[in-house]
Tab-separated table of C-alpha atoms in Angstrom:
chain	number	residue	atom	x	y	z
D	1433	UNK	CA	20.915	14.743	-50.978
D	1434	UNK	CA	18.012	15.193	-50.049
D	1435	UNK	CA	15.321	17.391	-51.941
D	1436	UNK	CA	13.428	19.775	-50.590
D	1437	UNK	CA	10.460	19.391	-48.061
D	1438	UNK	CA	7.651	18.672	-49.528
D	1439	UNK	CA	5.292	21.889	-49.609
D	1440	UNK	CA	1.198	22.224	-49.841
D	1441	UNK	CA	-0.061	20.903	-52.981
D	1442	UNK	CA	-1.968	23.662	-54.592
D	1443	UNK	CA	-4.768	23.236	-58.060
D	1444	UNK	CA	-2.135	23.432	-60.429
D	1445	UNK	CA	0.513	20.689	-59.652
D	1446	UNK	CA	-3.189	17.944	-59.380
D	1447	UNK	CA	-3.028	16.297	-62.222
D	1448	UNK	CA	-6.105	14.962	-64.778
D	1449	UNK	CA	-7.231	11.715	-63.367
D	1450	UNK	CA	-4.990	11.947	-59.874
D	1451	UNK	CA	-5.936	10.866	-56.491
D	1452	UNK	CA	-6.648	14.328	-55.641
D	1453	UNK	CA	-9.042	15.424	-58.854
D	1454	UNK	CA	-11.443	17.593	-57.555
D	1455	UNK	CA	-15.182	17.541	-59.939
D	1456	UNK	CA	-16.652	21.322	-59.705
D	1457	UNK	CA	-15.705	24.372	-57.742
D	1458	UNK	CA	-12.233	23.102	-56.374
D	1459	UNK	CA	-10.164	25.460	-53.931
D	1460	UNK	CA	-6.899	25.587	-52.613
D	1461	UNK	CA	-7.856	25.122	-48.418
D	1462	UNK	CA	-8.980	21.863	-49.888
D	1463	UNK	CA	-5.643	19.850	-51.011
D	1464	UNK	CA	-4.673	21.548	-47.314
D	1465	UNK	CA	-7.093	19.035	-44.904
D	1466	UNK	CA	-5.457	15.970	-43.688
D	1467	UNK	CA	-8.706	14.739	-43.837
D	1468	UNK	CA	-9.199	15.869	-47.263
D	1469	UNK	CA	-5.733	15.150	-49.492
D	1470	UNK	CA	-5.305	11.617	-50.585
D	1471	UNK	CA	-1.558	10.278	-50.398
D	1472	UNK	CA	0.025	10.044	-54.385
D	1473	UNK	CA	1.024	7.213	-55.665
D	1474	UNK	CA	4.723	5.984	-54.626
D	1475	UNK	CA	5.950	9.817	-53.762
D	1476	UNK	CA	5.306	10.364	-49.702
D	1477	UNK	CA	2.658	11.701	-48.165
D	1478	UNK	CA	2.517	16.383	-48.301
D	1479	UNK	CA	2.708	19.226	-44.906
D	1480	UNK	CA	-0.635	20.841	-45.494
D	1481	UNK	CA	0.974	24.167	-43.395
D	1482	UNK	CA	1.950	26.508	-45.487
D	1483	UNK	CA	5.583	26.551	-45.779
D	1484	UNK	CA	8.361	29.508	-45.856
D	1485	UNK	CA	10.043	29.940	-49.495
D	1486	UNK	CA	12.947	28.321	-50.619
D	1487	UNK	CA	15.658	30.717	-49.658
D	1488	UNK	CA	14.676	30.372	-45.830
D	1489	UNK	CA	16.560	29.336	-43.571
D	1490	UNK	CA	15.621	26.920	-40.330
D	1491	UNK	CA	16.812	26.962	-37.338
D	1492	UNK	CA	17.903	30.157	-34.697
D	1493	UNK	CA	20.408	32.537	-36.322
D	1494	UNK	CA	23.127	34.386	-33.626
D	1495	UNK	CA	25.378	37.537	-34.644
D	1496	UNK	CA	28.447	37.250	-33.395
D	1497	UNK	CA	29.840	40.006	-31.336
D	1498	UNK	CA	33.332	38.674	-30.050
D	1499	UNK	CA	35.185	39.182	-33.123
D	1500	UNK	CA	36.606	36.598	-34.031
D	1501	UNK	CA	40.147	35.500	-33.664
D	1502	UNK	CA	41.796	38.621	-34.595
D	1503	UNK	CA	39.901	40.291	-31.418
D	1504	UNK	CA	40.612	37.707	-29.448
D	1505	UNK	CA	44.119	38.191	-29.897
D	1506	UNK	CA	44.276	41.660	-29.798
D	1507	UNK	CA	43.120	41.507	-26.014
D	1508	UNK	CA	41.067	39.244	-23.970
D	1509	UNK	CA	38.199	40.064	-22.350
D	1510	UNK	CA	38.435	38.931	-18.736
D	1511	UNK	CA	35.668	38.645	-16.334
D	1512	UNK	CA	36.145	40.681	-12.789
D	1513	UNK	CA	36.382	39.093	-9.459
D	1514	UNK	CA	33.578	39.792	-7.388
D	1515	UNK	CA	33.959	41.184	-4.186
D	1516	UNK	CA	32.293	38.643	-0.705
D	1517	UNK	CA	29.890	40.288	0.891
D	1518	UNK	CA	31.139	39.212	3.888
D	1519	UNK	CA	29.875	40.603	6.941
D	1520	UNK	CA	31.952	43.150	8.649
D	1521	UNK	CA	31.755	42.120	12.836
D	1522	UNK	CA	31.965	44.488	15.455
D	1523	UNK	CA	35.470	45.859	16.990
D	1524	UNK	CA	36.293	43.062	19.775
D	1525	UNK	CA	37.255	46.285	22.522
D	1526	UNK	CA	38.232	43.171	25.203
D	1527	UNK	CA	40.913	41.033	23.141
D	1528	UNK	CA	42.344	45.077	22.502
D	1529	UNK	CA	42.377	46.510	25.067
D	1530	UNK	CA	43.678	43.761	27.261
D	1531	UNK	CA	46.422	43.691	24.596
D	1532	UNK	CA	47.091	47.644	25.107
D	1533	UNK	CA	47.642	47.161	28.702
D	1534	UNK	CA	50.362	44.683	27.853
D	1535	UNK	CA	51.709	47.156	25.860
D	1536	UNK	CA	51.610	49.943	28.722
D	1537	UNK	CA	49.123	52.222	27.612
D	1538	UNK	CA	47.021	54.209	29.878
D	1539	UNK	CA	44.759	57.315	28.524
D	1540	UNK	CA	42.404	57.162	26.686
D	1541	UNK	CA	44.400	58.621	23.719
D	1542	UNK	CA	46.783	56.371	23.728
D	1543	UNK	CA	43.321	53.364	23.795
D	1544	UNK	CA	42.134	54.736	20.576
D	1545	UNK	CA	45.723	55.281	18.958
D	1546	UNK	CA	46.192	51.508	19.488
D	1547	UNK	CA	42.378	50.573	18.109
D	1548	UNK	CA	43.016	51.924	15.084
D	1549	UNK	CA	47.009	50.271	15.314
D	1550	UNK	CA	45.189	47.038	15.647
D	1551	UNK	CA	42.072	46.500	14.708
D	1552	UNK	CA	40.302	43.291	16.080
D	1553	UNK	CA	37.050	42.193	14.935
D	1554	UNK	CA	34.643	39.573	16.573
D	1555	UNK	CA	34.844	35.728	15.828
D	1556	UNK	CA	31.726	34.426	13.884
D	1557	UNK	CA	31.115	31.583	16.251
D	1558	UNK	CA	30.667	34.240	18.743
D	1559	UNK	CA	27.916	35.472	17.162
D	1560	UNK	CA	26.392	32.102	16.125
D	1561	UNK	CA	22.743	30.946	17.535
D	1562	UNK	CA	23.874	28.244	19.978
D	1563	UNK	CA	26.402	30.639	21.181
D	1564	UNK	CA	23.554	33.002	21.702
D	1565	UNK	CA	21.481	30.482	22.873
D	1566	UNK	CA	23.395	27.345	23.497
D	1567	UNK	CA	21.003	23.922	23.518
D	1568	UNK	CA	20.301	21.685	27.342
D	1569	UNK	CA	22.299	19.478	27.981
D	1570	UNK	CA	22.937	17.286	30.253
D	1571	UNK	CA	26.376	17.241	32.178
D	1572	UNK	CA	27.094	14.579	32.116
D	1573	UNK	CA	26.392	13.490	28.198
D	1574	UNK	CA	28.514	11.397	26.252
D	1575	UNK	CA	28.951	12.186	22.801
D	1576	UNK	CA	29.861	10.055	20.101
D	1577	UNK	CA	28.684	6.225	19.769
D	1578	UNK	CA	28.503	3.789	22.159
D	1579	UNK	CA	31.405	1.096	22.109
D	1580	UNK	CA	30.154	-2.084	21.217
D	1581	UNK	CA	30.284	-4.651	23.634
D	1582	UNK	CA	32.801	-7.322	24.400
D	1583	UNK	CA	32.083	-11.065	22.787
D	1584	UNK	CA	31.483	-13.328	25.133
D	1585	UNK	CA	34.056	-15.983	24.069
D	1586	UNK	CA	33.916	-18.112	26.976
D	1587	UNK	CA	29.973	-18.151	27.908
D	1588	UNK	CA	29.274	-19.522	23.857
D	1589	UNK	CA	32.071	-21.834	24.961
D	1590	UNK	CA	29.973	-23.479	27.590
D	1591	UNK	CA	27.118	-23.302	25.720
D	1592	UNK	CA	25.776	-20.351	28.673
D	1593	UNK	CA	22.470	-19.245	26.823
D	1594	UNK	CA	21.500	-23.292	25.229
D	1595	UNK	CA	21.094	-23.631	29.477
D	1596	UNK	CA	19.272	-20.103	30.237
D	1597	UNK	CA	16.925	-20.600	27.680
D	1598	UNK	CA	16.182	-24.811	28.641
D	1599	UNK	CA	16.242	-22.939	32.365
D	1600	UNK	CA	12.972	-20.605	30.861
D	1601	UNK	CA	11.344	-23.584	28.884
D	1602	UNK	CA	11.176	-25.547	32.116
D	1603	UNK	CA	10.019	-22.250	34.210
D	1604	UNK	CA	6.494	-22.062	31.241
D	1605	UNK	CA	5.895	-25.463	30.964
D	1606	UNK	CA	5.648	-25.376	34.994
D	1607	UNK	CA	3.725	-22.760	35.370
D	1608	UNK	CA	1.459	-23.850	32.517
D	1609	UNK	CA	1.022	-27.414	34.390
D	1610	UNK	CA	0.214	-26.095	37.157
D	1611	UNK	CA	-2.565	-23.061	35.921
D	1612	UNK	CA	-4.202	-26.339	34.110
D	1613	UNK	CA	-4.207	-28.805	36.965
D	1614	UNK	CA	-5.556	-25.276	39.013
D	1615	UNK	CA	-8.612	-25.422	36.831
D	1616	UNK	CA	-8.710	-28.335	36.605
D	1617	UNK	CA	-9.763	-29.046	40.758
D	1618	UNK	CA	-11.845	-25.440	40.778
D	1619	UNK	CA	-13.184	-27.016	37.745
D	1620	UNK	CA	-16.710	-29.388	38.870
D	1621	UNK	CA	-17.062	-32.977	37.445
D	1622	UNK	CA	-20.978	-33.784	36.045
D	1623	UNK	CA	-22.558	-37.082	36.823
D	1624	UNK	CA	-25.452	-38.695	35.021
D	1625	UNK	CA	-27.782	-36.380	36.423
D	1626	UNK	CA	-26.383	-32.766	35.426
D	1627	UNK	CA	-24.982	-34.872	31.324
D	1628	UNK	CA	-28.360	-36.372	31.352
D	1629	UNK	CA	-30.041	-33.341	31.677
D	1630	UNK	CA	-27.614	-31.282	28.852
D	1631	UNK	CA	-28.562	-33.964	26.694
D	1632	UNK	CA	-31.228	-36.198	26.816
D	1633	UNK	CA	-32.917	-39.434	26.178
D	1634	UNK	CA	-34.504	-39.453	22.801
D	1635	UNK	CA	-37.844	-40.892	23.130
D	1636	UNK	CA	-38.202	-44.683	21.490
D	1637	UNK	CA	-40.950	-44.490	18.482
D	1638	UNK	CA	-44.040	-46.776	19.427
D	1639	UNK	CA	-43.800	-49.953	17.206
D	1640	UNK	CA	-47.100	-51.205	16.649
D	1641	UNK	CA	-47.316	-54.781	16.392
D	1642	UNK	CA	-47.975	-56.493	13.313
D	1643	UNK	CA	-48.177	-60.100	11.198
D	1644	UNK	CA	-44.986	-60.721	9.812
D	1645	UNK	CA	-46.064	-61.868	7.095
D	1646	UNK	CA	-48.081	-58.966	6.283
D	1647	UNK	CA	-45.459	-57.121	7.052
D	1648	UNK	CA	-43.752	-56.203	3.808
D	1649	UNK	CA	-46.043	-57.492	0.891
D	1650	UNK	CA	-46.623	-53.611	-1.452
D	1651	UNK	CA	-50.155	-54.131	-3.303
D	1652	UNK	CA	-51.028	-56.124	-6.153
D	1653	UNK	CA	-53.553	-53.293	-7.483
D	1654	UNK	CA	-53.233	-49.216	-7.071
D	1655	UNK	CA	-55.981	-47.333	-8.663
D	1656	UNK	CA	-54.180	-43.765	-7.769
D	1657	UNK	CA	-51.458	-42.480	-10.490
D	1658	UNK	CA	-48.087	-42.100	-8.032
D	1659	UNK	CA	-47.204	-41.554	-4.766
D	1660	UNK	CA	-47.775	-38.586	-4.103
D	1661	UNK	CA	-52.106	-38.569	-4.735
D	1662	UNK	CA	-52.395	-41.377	-2.897
D	1663	UNK	CA	-50.856	-39.374	0.214
D	1664	UNK	CA	-53.586	-36.419	-0.898
D	1665	UNK	CA	-56.710	-38.608	-1.107
D	1666	UNK	CA	-55.755	-40.314	2.288
D	1667	UNK	CA	-54.529	-37.229	3.799
D	1668	UNK	CA	-58.549	-35.585	2.607
D	1669	UNK	CA	-60.564	-38.442	4.154
D	1670	UNK	CA	-58.113	-37.929	7.556
D	1671	UNK	CA	-59.347	-34.559	7.379
D	1672	UNK	CA	-63.132	-35.532	7.548
D	1673	UNK	CA	-62.988	-37.238	11.356
D	1674	UNK	CA	-62.467	-35.299	14.178
D	1675	UNK	CA	-60.052	-36.139	16.348
D	1676	UNK	CA	-61.290	-39.120	19.069
D	1677	UNK	CA	-58.953	-40.573	21.092
D	1678	UNK	CA	-56.079	-42.685	19.334
D	1679	UNK	CA	-58.269	-45.375	18.272
D	1680	UNK	CA	-58.263	-43.351	15.564
D	1681	UNK	CA	-54.801	-42.288	14.611
D	1682	UNK	CA	-54.371	-46.017	14.774
D	1683	UNK	CA	-56.775	-46.656	12.440
D	1684	UNK	CA	-55.928	-44.486	10.214
D	1685	UNK	CA	-51.975	-44.867	10.448
D	1686	UNK	CA	-52.639	-48.532	9.748
D	1687	UNK	CA	-54.830	-47.593	7.155
D	1688	UNK	CA	-53.165	-45.492	5.961
D	1689	UNK	CA	-49.605	-47.494	5.881
D	1690	UNK	CA	-50.640	-50.370	4.568
D	1691	UNK	CA	-53.384	-49.245	1.876
D	1692	UNK	CA	-57.488	-48.737	2.421
D	1693	UNK	CA	-56.900	-51.176	-1.473
D	1694	UNK	CA	-55.539	-54.732	-0.663
D	1695	UNK	CA	-57.051	-57.530	-3.099
D	1696	UNK	CA	-56.349	-60.792	-2.751
D	1697	UNK	CA	-54.414	-62.977	-5.320
D	1698	UNK	CA	-56.803	-64.445	-7.849
């Protein structure tokens, strides 16, 4: 059997040298704080809440008022049936008057006696919402689910739907072909002049004539540290002279292409 619940630890239960021993001023509230209380070796954690005594019974107590078996044998506590609170419908005087006339009554006193003997009330459906304000429904409306049409087996056996689809595809292809021919007729064809205007021929770069044995001769001596320094020096040299025609530009171009410092081989 399980023992009693673990109560909060008290100062009297704390042994010397245990985990929860407190030096100095010690209070019971220190042992009821879960953030301060330490777990005891080999024992479950204690509950830090104050619990009632050992004679306390947990749960809900219900006092028995039925009397048990002797009272059940003596009499039965039955529940009385509930009366249905039905709405009292008004009298159906049309039906009662017709019945009184069929019975041979003609005077008002005889009619009142017939009303008391034959109290006929109107039915609920006569005072329903659909009866008072019926919805507007067309006269040729058919109620219910429409009948599914029968499967045309004769058309399936003859592949009629395939032929219809082929005819539709042929008609679509013919329409596309006719539209294509119309667009080709209306379109103006380009001539050589219009094509040259749209896409002009790139101008041909002029190349000056050079001696063939000096085309691929590289300089034997270069006083510049690298190619970029050489280009900067020639561009600074060109800026010193104003443009005086194609002669200066061509001479500068020849100078930049072949280099100014060509030393003959020794």
